[in-house]
Coordinates of C-alpha atoms in Angstrom, one line a residue:
M17 CA -17.3 3.4 8.7
D18 CA -16.1 0.2 7.8
R19 CA -12.6 1.1 6.4
R20 CA -11.4 -2.8 6.1
I21 CA -8.2 -1.7 6.2
L22 CA -4.9 -2.1 9.0
T23 CA -6.0 1.1 10.7
I24 CA -3.6 2.1 13.4
S25 CA -4.8 4.4 16.0
L26 CA -2.8 7.1 17.7
I27 CA -5.0 6.1 20.6
S28 CA -3.3 2.6 20.5
L29 CA 0.1 4.2 20.9
S30 CA -1.0 6.2 23.8
L31 CA 1.9 7.9 25.6
A32 CA -0.5 7.8 29.2
A33 CA 1.8 7.1 32.1
C34 CA -0.1 4.7 33.4
S35 CA 1.0 1.3 35.0
N36 CA -0.2 -1.1 31.7
V37 CA 1.9 1.0 29.4
E38 CA 5.0 1.4 31.7
T39 CA 4.8 -1.7 32.1
R40 CA 5.0 -2.6 28.0
K41 CA 8.1 -0.4 27.7
Q42 CA 10.0 -2.5 30.3
A43 CA 12.2 -5.4 30.6
K44 CA 10.9 -8.4 32.7
G45 CA 12.3 -9.0 35.7
D46 CA 13.3 -7.1 38.7
F47 CA 15.8 -4.4 38.7
D48 CA 17.8 -5.2 41.9
Y49 CA 21.3 -4.4 39.8
V50 CA 20.7 -0.8 39.7
N51 CA 21.6 -0.8 43.5
I52 CA 24.2 -3.0 43.4
K53 CA 27.6 -1.4 44.5
S54 CA 30.7 -2.3 43.1
S55 CA 32.7 -4.7 44.9
K56 CA 35.6 -3.3 47.1
E57 CA 39.1 -4.0 46.2
L58 CA 40.7 -7.0 47.8
Q59 CA 42.8 -6.0 50.7
L60 CA 45.6 -8.2 51.6
P61 CA 47.6 -8.7 55.3
E62 CA 51.3 -7.4 55.4
G63 CA 53.4 -9.5 54.2
L64 CA 51.6 -11.4 51.5
E65 CA 52.2 -11.1 47.7
K66 CA 49.1 -9.3 46.0
P67 CA 47.9 -12.3 43.4
A68 CA 48.0 -11.4 39.4
E69 CA 45.2 -9.9 38.1
N70 CA 43.7 -10.9 34.9
T71 CA 41.7 -7.7 33.7
L72 CA 39.9 -9.5 30.6
Y73 CA 36.9 -9.3 32.2
S74 CA 37.1 -6.0 33.8
I75 CA 33.9 -3.4 33.8
P76 CA 35.2 -0.1 33.0
E77 CA 34.1 2.9 34.7
V78 CA 30.7 4.6 32.8
N79 CA 29.6 8.1 33.8
N80 CA 26.2 6.9 32.5
Q81 CA 24.4 10.0 31.6
G82 CA 21.2 7.6 30.0
P83 CA 18.4 6.1 32.1
V84 CA 18.4 2.8 34.0
G85 CA 16.4 0.0 35.2
K86 CA 12.7 0.6 34.9
R87 CA 13.6 4.1 32.9
V88 CA 14.8 2.1 30.0
D89 CA 12.6 1.8 27.0
V90 CA 13.3 -1.9 25.5
R91 CA 10.6 -1.6 22.7
A92 CA 11.9 -1.5 19.3
P93 CA 11.9 1.6 16.8
A94 CA 8.6 1.6 14.9
L95 CA 8.8 1.5 11.5
V96 CA 7.6 2.7 8.2
L97 CA 5.4 0.4 6.3
P98 CA 4.7 0.3 2.4
L99 CA 0.9 -0.5 2.9
A100 CA -0.4 1.2 -0.4
S101 CA 0.7 0.1 -4.0
G102 CA 3.6 2.0 -5.3
S103 CA 4.7 2.8 -2.1
R104 CA 8.3 2.6 -0.7
I105 CA 11.2 3.2 1.6
D106 CA 14.1 4.7 -0.5
E107 CA 17.5 3.8 1.4
F108 CA 19.0 6.5 -0.9
D109 CA 17.0 9.2 -0.7
K110 CA 16.2 10.1 2.8
T111 CA 14.4 14.0 1.8
A112 CA 10.9 11.7 2.6
A113 CA 10.2 9.2 5.1
I114 CA 7.8 7.3 2.6
W115 CA 7.7 7.8 -1.2
F116 CA 4.8 6.9 -3.2
D117 CA 4.9 6.3 -7.1
K118 CA 2.2 6.5 -9.6
V119 CA 0.0 3.8 -10.2
D120 CA -3.3 5.8 -11.4
D121 CA -2.7 7.4 -14.7
D122 CA -5.8 9.0 -14.3
R123 CA -5.4 10.5 -11.1
D124 CA -3.1 13.2 -10.0
L125 CA -1.0 11.5 -7.1
R126 CA -0.2 14.9 -5.2
E127 CA -4.4 15.1 -4.5
L128 CA -4.5 11.5 -3.8
L129 CA -2.2 12.0 -1.1
I130 CA -3.7 15.1 0.4
K131 CA -7.2 13.4 0.4
A132 CA -5.8 10.5 2.2
I133 CA -4.2 12.7 4.9
S134 CA -7.5 14.4 4.9
D135 CA -9.7 11.7 4.8
Y136 CA -7.7 10.3 7.8
L137 CA -7.9 13.2 10.0
S138 CA -11.6 13.1 9.5
T139 CA -11.9 9.7 10.7
E140 CA -10.2 10.7 14.1
E141 CA -12.0 14.3 13.9
V142 CA -9.1 16.6 13.5
T143 CA -9.4 19.3 10.9
F144 CA -6.5 21.4 9.2
T145 CA -5.4 24.8 11.5
S146 CA -3.0 25.9 8.4
E147 CA -2.6 24.8 4.6
D148 CA 0.7 26.0 2.6
L149 CA -0.4 24.9 -1.0
A150 CA 2.9 26.7 -2.1
N151 CA 5.0 24.6 0.0
N152 CA 3.4 21.6 -0.1
V153 CA 3.0 21.9 4.3
W154 CA -0.3 21.3 6.3
E155 CA -0.7 21.3 9.7
S156 CA -2.9 19.3 11.9
D157 CA -5.2 20.3 15.1
W158 CA -5.2 18.2 18.0
F159 CA -5.6 14.8 18.4
H160 CA -6.6 14.3 21.9
V161 CA -6.6 10.9 23.7
E162 CA -8.6 10.9 27.3
E163 CA -8.7 7.9 29.8
E164 CA -11.3 7.7 32.4
S165 CA -12.0 5.6 35.5
G166 CA -15.0 5.1 37.7
Y167 CA -18.8 4.9 36.2
L168 CA -21.6 6.9 34.8
F169 CA -22.0 9.8 37.4
W170 CA -18.7 8.9 39.3
S171 CA -16.3 8.6 36.6
S172 CA -13.7 11.5 35.9
I173 CA -10.9 11.5 33.0
D174 CA -7.1 10.6 34.9
L175 CA -5.2 11.7 32.4
T176 CA -5.5 13.2 28.7
E177 CA -2.7 13.0 25.8
S178 CA -2.7 15.6 23.1
W179 CA -0.8 15.7 19.6
R180 CA -0.3 18.0 16.4
F181 CA 1.2 17.2 13.5
R182 CA 3.0 18.8 10.7
Y183 CA 2.5 16.8 6.9
S184 CA 5.3 17.8 3.8
L185 CA 5.1 16.5 0.4
I186 CA 7.9 16.2 -1.5
T187 CA 7.1 16.5 -5.1
K188 CA 9.9 15.1 -7.9
P189 CA 10.2 17.1 -11.4
H190 CA 8.5 14.5 -13.4
G191 CA 5.4 14.0 -10.9
R192 CA 5.1 10.9 -10.9
S193 CA 6.8 10.2 -7.3
V194 CA 5.7 12.4 -4.0
G195 CA 7.3 12.4 -0.7
L196 CA 5.9 12.6 2.7
N197 CA 7.5 13.4 5.8
V198 CA 5.3 13.5 9.5
E199 CA 6.3 15.7 11.9
L200 CA 5.5 15.7 15.6
I201 CA 5.1 19.8 16.4
D202 CA 3.3 19.9 19.4
Y203 CA 2.8 17.7 22.3
M204 CA 0.7 17.7 25.9
H205 CA 0.4 15.2 28.6
T206 CA -1.6 16.0 31.7
S207 CA -2.5 13.5 34.6
D208 CA -2.9 13.8 38.0
K209 CA 0.7 14.0 38.7
G210 CA 1.1 17.1 36.8
S211 CA 1.4 18.2 33.1
T212 CA 4.1 18.3 30.6
K213 CA 5.0 19.0 27.1
K214 CA 8.3 17.2 26.9
I215 CA 8.1 13.7 24.9
D216 CA 10.9 11.5 25.1
P217 CA 12.5 11.0 21.3
I218 CA 11.3 6.8 21.1
E219 CA 7.7 7.9 21.8
Q220 CA 7.8 10.9 19.5
Q221 CA 9.8 8.3 16.4
R222 CA 6.9 5.9 17.3
V223 CA 3.5 8.4 16.9
E224 CA 5.1 9.9 13.8
M225 CA 5.8 6.2 12.1
A226 CA 2.3 5.4 13.4
M227 CA 0.6 8.3 11.3
I228 CA 2.3 8.1 8.4
N229 CA 1.5 4.2 8.3
A230 CA -2.0 5.5 9.2
I231 CA -2.2 7.6 5.7
T232 CA -0.5 4.9 3.7
S233 CA -3.0 2.9 5.1
Q234 CA -6.0 5.4 4.0
L235 CA -4.1 6.0 0.6
D236 CA -4.6 2.0 -0.2
Y237 CA -8.0 2.4 0.9
Q238 CA -8.6 4.8 -1.5
Y239 CA -6.9 3.2 -4.4
R240 CA -9.2 0.1 -3.7
L241 CA -12.5 2.4 -4.1
N242 CA -11.3 4.4 -6.9
N243 CA -10.5 0.4 -8.6
R244 CA -14.1 -0.5 -7.9
D245 CA -15.5 2.5 -8.9
D246 CA -13.5 1.9 -12.7
R247 CA -14.9 -1.6 -12.7
I248 CA -18.2 -0.5 -12.1
A249 CA -18.2 1.8 -14.7
R250 CA -16.3 -0.3 -17.2
A251 CA -19.3 -3.0 -16.3
N252 CA -21.7 -0.5 -17.4
M253 CA -19.7 0.5 -20.9
E254 CA -19.5 -1.2 -24.3
I255 CA -16.0 -2.7 -24.0
V256 CA -15.3 -4.4 -27.5
T257 CA -16.3 -2.6 -30.8
L258 CA -16.3 -3.5 -34.3
G259 CA -13.8 -1.0 -36.0
E260 CA -10.8 -0.7 -38.3
S261 CA -6.6 -0.3 -37.4
D262 CA -4.9 2.9 -38.6
K263 CA -4.3 0.7 -41.7
G264 CA -7.6 0.5 -42.6
E265 CA -8.0 -3.5 -41.7
P266 CA -11.2 -4.8 -39.8
A267 CA -10.3 -5.1 -35.9
L268 CA -11.7 -4.9 -32.7
I269 CA -11.3 -2.1 -30.4
I270 CA -11.1 -2.6 -26.8
D271 CA -11.6 -0.2 -24.4
Y272 CA -8.0 -1.5 -22.1
P273 CA -4.8 0.4 -22.3
I274 CA -2.4 -2.1 -24.4
D275 CA -0.5 -3.5 -21.4
E276 CA -3.7 -4.0 -19.5
L277 CA -5.2 -6.1 -22.3
W278 CA -1.4 -7.8 -22.8
R279 CA -1.7 -9.4 -19.5
Y280 CA -5.6 -10.6 -20.1
M281 CA -4.8 -12.2 -23.3
P282 CA -3.6 -15.6 -22.1
G283 CA -6.5 -15.9 -20.0
F284 CA -8.8 -15.5 -23.0
F285 CA -6.4 -17.9 -25.1
E286 CA -6.5 -20.5 -22.3
Q287 CA -10.3 -20.7 -21.9
Y288 CA -11.5 -20.6 -25.6
N289 CA -8.6 -23.5 -27.0
F290 CA -6.3 -21.6 -28.4
K291 CA -2.5 -22.7 -27.9
V292 CA 0.1 -19.8 -27.3
T293 CA 3.4 -20.9 -29.7
D294 CA 5.1 -17.5 -29.7
L295 CA 4.8 -14.3 -28.4
N296 CA 6.6 -11.0 -28.6
E297 CA 6.2 -8.6 -26.0
D298 CA 7.9 -5.6 -27.4
K299 CA 5.7 -5.8 -30.6
Y300 CA 2.6 -7.0 -29.1
F301 CA 1.9 -10.3 -30.7
Y302 CA 0.8 -13.2 -29.7
D303 CA 1.0 -16.3 -32.0
V304 CA -1.3 -19.1 -31.2
E305 CA -2.3 -22.3 -32.4
Y306 CA -6.3 -23.2 -32.6
T307 CA -8.1 -26.2 -32.7
L308 CA -12.0 -25.7 -33.1
I309 CA -13.7 -28.1 -30.6
E310 CA -17.3 -28.5 -31.4
P311 CA -19.6 -28.9 -28.4
S312 CA -21.2 -32.4 -27.5
L313 CA -24.6 -33.1 -27.1
W314 CA -24.1 -34.1 -23.3
D315 CA -22.5 -30.6 -23.1
S316 CA -26.1 -29.0 -24.0
I317 CA -27.5 -31.6 -22.0
W318 CA -26.0 -31.1 -18.4
G319 CA -25.5 -26.9 -19.1
D320 CA -21.9 -26.9 -19.9
E321 CA -21.7 -25.8 -23.4
M322 CA -19.1 -22.8 -24.0
P323 CA -19.2 -20.7 -26.4
V324 CA -17.1 -21.6 -29.4
V325 CA -15.3 -19.2 -31.7
N326 CA -16.0 -20.1 -35.2
F327 CA -12.5 -19.7 -36.9
K328 CA -10.9 -22.8 -39.0
D329 CA -8.0 -25.0 -37.0
G330 CA -4.8 -23.5 -37.3
P331 CA -2.2 -20.9 -36.6
Y332 CA -3.1 -17.4 -35.7
R333 CA -1.3 -13.9 -35.1
F334 CA -3.2 -11.4 -32.4
K335 CA -1.5 -8.3 -32.9
L336 CA -2.2 -5.4 -30.2
T337 CA -1.9 -1.9 -31.4
A338 CA -2.1 1.1 -28.6
K339 CA -4.9 3.3 -29.9
G340 CA -4.9 6.1 -26.6
K341 CA -6.2 4.6 -23.7
Q342 CA -7.8 2.1 -26.2
T343 CA -6.2 -1.3 -27.9
T344 CA -6.7 -2.3 -31.7
L345 CA -6.5 -6.1 -31.7
V346 CA -6.1 -7.4 -35.5
I347 CA -6.0 -11.2 -36.4
Q348 CA -4.5 -12.9 -39.3
D349 CA -4.6 -16.1 -40.4
D350 CA -1.6 -18.5 -41.0
D351 CA -1.3 -16.4 -44.5
K352 CA -0.9 -13.2 -42.5
Q353 CA -4.0 -12.7 -44.3
V354 CA -6.0 -10.2 -42.1
L355 CA -9.7 -11.8 -40.9
S356 CA -12.8 -9.9 -42.6
K357 CA -15.3 -7.8 -41.3
E358 CA -17.5 -10.5 -41.9
L359 CA -15.9 -13.3 -39.8
L360 CA -15.7 -10.8 -36.9
E361 CA -19.0 -9.8 -37.1
E362 CA -19.7 -13.7 -37.3
N363 CA -18.0 -14.2 -34.1
F364 CA -18.6 -10.7 -32.3
E365 CA -21.4 -12.4 -30.1
V366 CA -18.9 -14.8 -28.7
L367 CA -15.9 -12.5 -28.7
D368 CA -17.1 -9.0 -27.0
P369 CA -17.7 -10.8 -23.9
A370 CA -14.7 -13.0 -23.7
L371 CA -12.3 -10.0 -24.4
S372 CA -14.2 -7.9 -22.2
F373 CA -13.1 -9.7 -18.9
R374 CA -16.0 -9.1 -16.9

């Protein structure tokens, strides 16, 4: 499956204790300092006076209980990446590792996130072992990574690493924000040196962050699939129709939400020779100056002839009004008179594709 997204696979974060992985954890250079002993205190012959000591650079005695030398993991901590639209890290709300805000009013954000988790598990051939819908908690089966050596009949598995995760969702009361937490709940590492169920905290944090980033990438991919499907559906439907405003005025009914259409309108004005002179985003109107430019003979010969809106030169006001998920567009002339139904019909062949923004 060509997902065309930043795929963060757990395989790339294998916790295997093989030499190449261990090398990536270690600082470069030698570790002779581990075996260095403290120098003995200066011994003076009798009769000599001990010189004054400067303790400015003295190293205090430390009771070190942590790893030293090759056992020190020098890698930086992994980070949660807000890869999907509407995703964010909230430094003031640590109840979730990452938050997702609703960007698609037509789809339930919680269901989209559950689908993203399920779809990612499917790509790794993993399923859920438990689902607690009431408490928004899911647990996965085992993710496995195996490392082989040899060839064909002489191949052997040198090590196996396995992980199981718990996924928890937190939904804000308004339902427009959902938080995600991922917790590593089981771990197993088996090699020719034996087996262990222990994992160091740095590795655990890296694997948990990688899982969150993989799910966020999957959600971003789902968003883009939904946008593509919406565009295809819109391309096959009638976007612009003739109708009336709530006041009974001749109008164009456009199948875009008002905020979306508001963002598209400057492109229409620029392409069809309207110059914006004023606008009011709170009241949703554009004041424009229109100059009618008839196409030249050469334009028609060379195939550069552009469709022309057959309005008189002068100022106009394009007034947008929300109508559910659609927008009503009323056009007024310089005298604040609404353009007639006949004039809209005359120009509909040009306005329809222009305001469809296909």
